[in-house]
């Protein structure tokens, strides 16, 4: 969608036109779904959060002043909702299964992604590794998890991520580095195996 | 050796934001540091595997249903559907009118039916409120409105706005309740002299008198 | 401090707040001023009873309650005026769309300010209350608002009889 067209649609959506807002939704729904999936690690939760993101955006359309891009604004709403959701579900969840437990219980993880690029011989190891990596990302502290997801999984530049998170590029760079360190530590036994393959 | 610094550079390199000068510096360090080479290799594996988490989506046929659900919720939230929006913008000579009219034709039957139900529901609610108003019976507010004291007050204030007689009755009834509550709570130990603090007001004088009576009941007889 | 003394203390507090705030709006007719101030006095009294507020709690809550009431009363008065003018504008056929837009924006902004101030106070209030009191506040608020509407209905019937 051209920026000029998007600006016009936003102006109309601010008047409460659902049809116009749905056009904007179609433009961004897949991206928001990807993001919320990366943040929650669960498809159903991601679908709910995607819907909630657009509902909240619609309610707040009048407040959207265009200081950030519409895309960035939607990302912020989705991130806030996902963080609140994570906080709530963490509180409710007692005794989370740790990565170490996954390692002991290999093959038990329910995978919701595709991993077909590996050869048959190492696809099993890769699948386990991705499952553990996903779990390890889930266990990162929220700020690190969000930043890592935006930069590595969403492939945003540090500048873009800083814009969405409302922090400096240096903070983004530092958080991603710290997240990587934490992930390496959590996945050490897998990494040793992988490096040997 | 300050490996931490170089590991941070490795992270920046993976994100594609390391300057050429730092790239060279990092390469020189890596050549002589097996620990950091190992770290780089581990991070490259994590990066590669992380990309595999990247793509997930529902099948294409799932999304229209998602959009339909969202749209129905948006209309329930008070959003205008295509028809209302076209009407709303007509007088402004909006150039998008014809586009919206076209969308109207394409809109699913369910949404049109929902719009009709909403219009009927609104008319019935308004008629109901008018009938109630005519009969002068206590109004019931929707739950959301009753939850907010200020919204409730706004509604009340609007009803009282044009009728001094009702407003006066309402104020009298409030004052009676305040006096009743004060006496019930038993404030005879500390009488507040309203006259000293407030503008002349029959209610305050009466309240003051009542307090005194309540303080020394035998004097009041 | 005994409960009855607490109630007296509460009265002084409310009244001082009202003198400096709500009664400052001299331009309002008597009934209009008294509706808001009397609802506030009654609501405060009933809230104290319903939540069983302690002396320490009232000492913290009441200054903020008075401040919030002053600000919200001023905003409600402004909103009332705006709505009154809007009603007159609607009757006038010559009014341009732009004028309506301006009025609607003003009213929406005013409502939003009131909502935010109320939300702000409730957030503060909830910071001072126990879980049990918070739960009771929700029910109290509902009952009080409903009670006001019923009272309004009774006043309307009495007012119509007296006409």
GROMACS .gro file of C-alpha atoms in nm, chain B residues 113-201:
model
   89
  310UNK     CA    1  -2.844  -0.824   0.865
  311UNK     CA    2  -2.647  -0.727   1.176
  312UNK     CA    3  -2.669  -0.360   1.081
  313UNK     CA    4  -3.045  -0.394   1.045
  314UNK     CA    5  -3.071  -0.560   1.385
  315UNK     CA    6  -2.863  -0.278   1.536
  316UNK     CA    7  -3.085  -0.011   1.380
  317UNK     CA    8  -3.401  -0.185   1.506
  318UNK     CA    9  -3.248  -0.229   1.852
  319UNK     CA   10  -3.155   0.141   1.865
  320UNK     CA   11  -3.508   0.248   1.764
  321UNK     CA   12  -3.665   0.015   2.022
  322UNK     CA   13  -3.431   0.143   2.295
  323UNK     CA   14  -3.508   0.507   2.214
  324UNK     CA   15  -3.882   0.434   2.208
  325UNK     CA   16  -3.852   0.251   2.540
  326UNK     CA   17  -3.667   0.543   2.698
  327UNK     CA   18  -3.924   0.794   2.568
  328UNK     CA   19  -4.213   0.588   2.708
  329UNK     CA   20  -4.038   0.563   3.044
  330UNK     CA   21  -3.971   0.935   3.047
  331UNK     CA   22  -4.336   1.008   2.979
  332UNK     CA   23  -4.447   0.790   3.267
  333UNK     CA   24  -4.194   0.951   3.502
  334UNK     CA   25  -4.070   0.617   3.626
  335UNK     CA   26  -3.717   0.552   3.755
  336UNK     CA   27  -3.476   0.505   3.465
  337UNK     CA   28  -3.251   0.204   3.443
  338UNK     CA   29  -2.902   0.266   3.311
  339UNK     CA   30  -2.689   0.013   3.128
  340UNK     CA   31  -2.433  -0.156   3.348
  341UNK     CA   32  -2.134   0.019   3.193
  342UNK     CA   33  -2.289   0.357   3.263
  343UNK     CA   34  -2.377   0.271   3.619
  344UNK     CA   35  -2.019   0.169   3.684
  345UNK     CA   36  -1.899   0.519   3.619
  346UNK     CA   37  -2.015   0.771   3.874
  347UNK     CA   38  -1.940   1.064   3.641
  348UNK     CA   39  -2.124   0.913   3.342
  349UNK     CA   40  -2.416   0.845   3.570
  350UNK     CA   41  -2.403   1.202   3.700
  351UNK     CA   42  -2.389   1.342   3.346
  352UNK     CA   43  -2.702   1.150   3.256
  353UNK     CA   44  -2.877   1.264   3.572
  354UNK     CA   45  -2.775   1.624   3.520
  355UNK     CA   46  -2.914   1.620   3.168
  356UNK     CA   47  -3.247   1.492   3.296
  357UNK     CA   48  -3.259   1.763   3.561
  358UNK     CA   49  -3.135   2.039   3.330
  359UNK     CA   50  -3.469   2.163   3.205
  360UNK     CA   51  -3.691   2.114   3.503
  361UNK     CA   52  -3.643   2.328   3.811
  362UNK     CA   53  -3.933   2.163   3.995
  363UNK     CA   54  -3.783   1.816   3.963
  364UNK     CA   55  -3.436   1.947   4.044
  365UNK     CA   56  -3.573   2.105   4.358
  366UNK     CA   57  -3.746   1.782   4.462
  367UNK     CA   58  -3.427   1.594   4.394
  368UNK     CA   59  -3.215   1.830   4.604
  369UNK     CA   60  -3.465   1.815   4.890
  370UNK     CA   61  -3.455   1.439   4.881
  371UNK     CA   62  -3.073   1.441   4.889
  372UNK     CA   63  -3.067   1.682   5.182
  373UNK     CA   64  -3.309   1.467   5.376
  374UNK     CA   65  -3.085   1.166   5.321
  375UNK     CA   66  -2.775   1.355   5.433
  376UNK     CA   67  -2.950   1.466   5.751
  377UNK     CA   68  -3.076   1.112   5.806
  378UNK     CA   69  -2.728   0.967   5.759
  379UNK     CA   70  -2.573   1.228   5.989
  380UNK     CA   71  -2.816   1.158   6.269
  381UNK     CA   72  -2.784   0.784   6.226
  382UNK     CA   73  -2.404   0.807   6.246
  383UNK     CA   74  -2.447   1.010   6.565
  384UNK     CA   75  -2.241   1.324   6.521
  385UNK     CA   76  -2.371   1.482   6.844
  386UNK     CA   77  -2.026   1.498   7.000
  387UNK     CA   78  -1.893   1.747   6.754
  388UNK     CA   79  -2.136   1.997   6.610
  389UNK     CA   80  -2.026   2.163   6.291
  390UNK     CA   81  -2.148   2.517   6.261
  391UNK     CA   82  -2.242   2.530   5.895
  392UNK     CA   83  -2.348   2.894   5.912
  393UNK     CA   84  -1.998   3.011   5.985
  394UNK     CA   85  -1.846   2.837   5.691
  395UNK     CA   86  -2.101   2.839   5.416
  396UNK     CA   87  -2.323   3.075   5.225
  397UNK     CA   88  -2.678   3.112   5.356
  398UNK     CA   89  -2.857   2.792   5.277
   0.00000   0.00000   0.00000
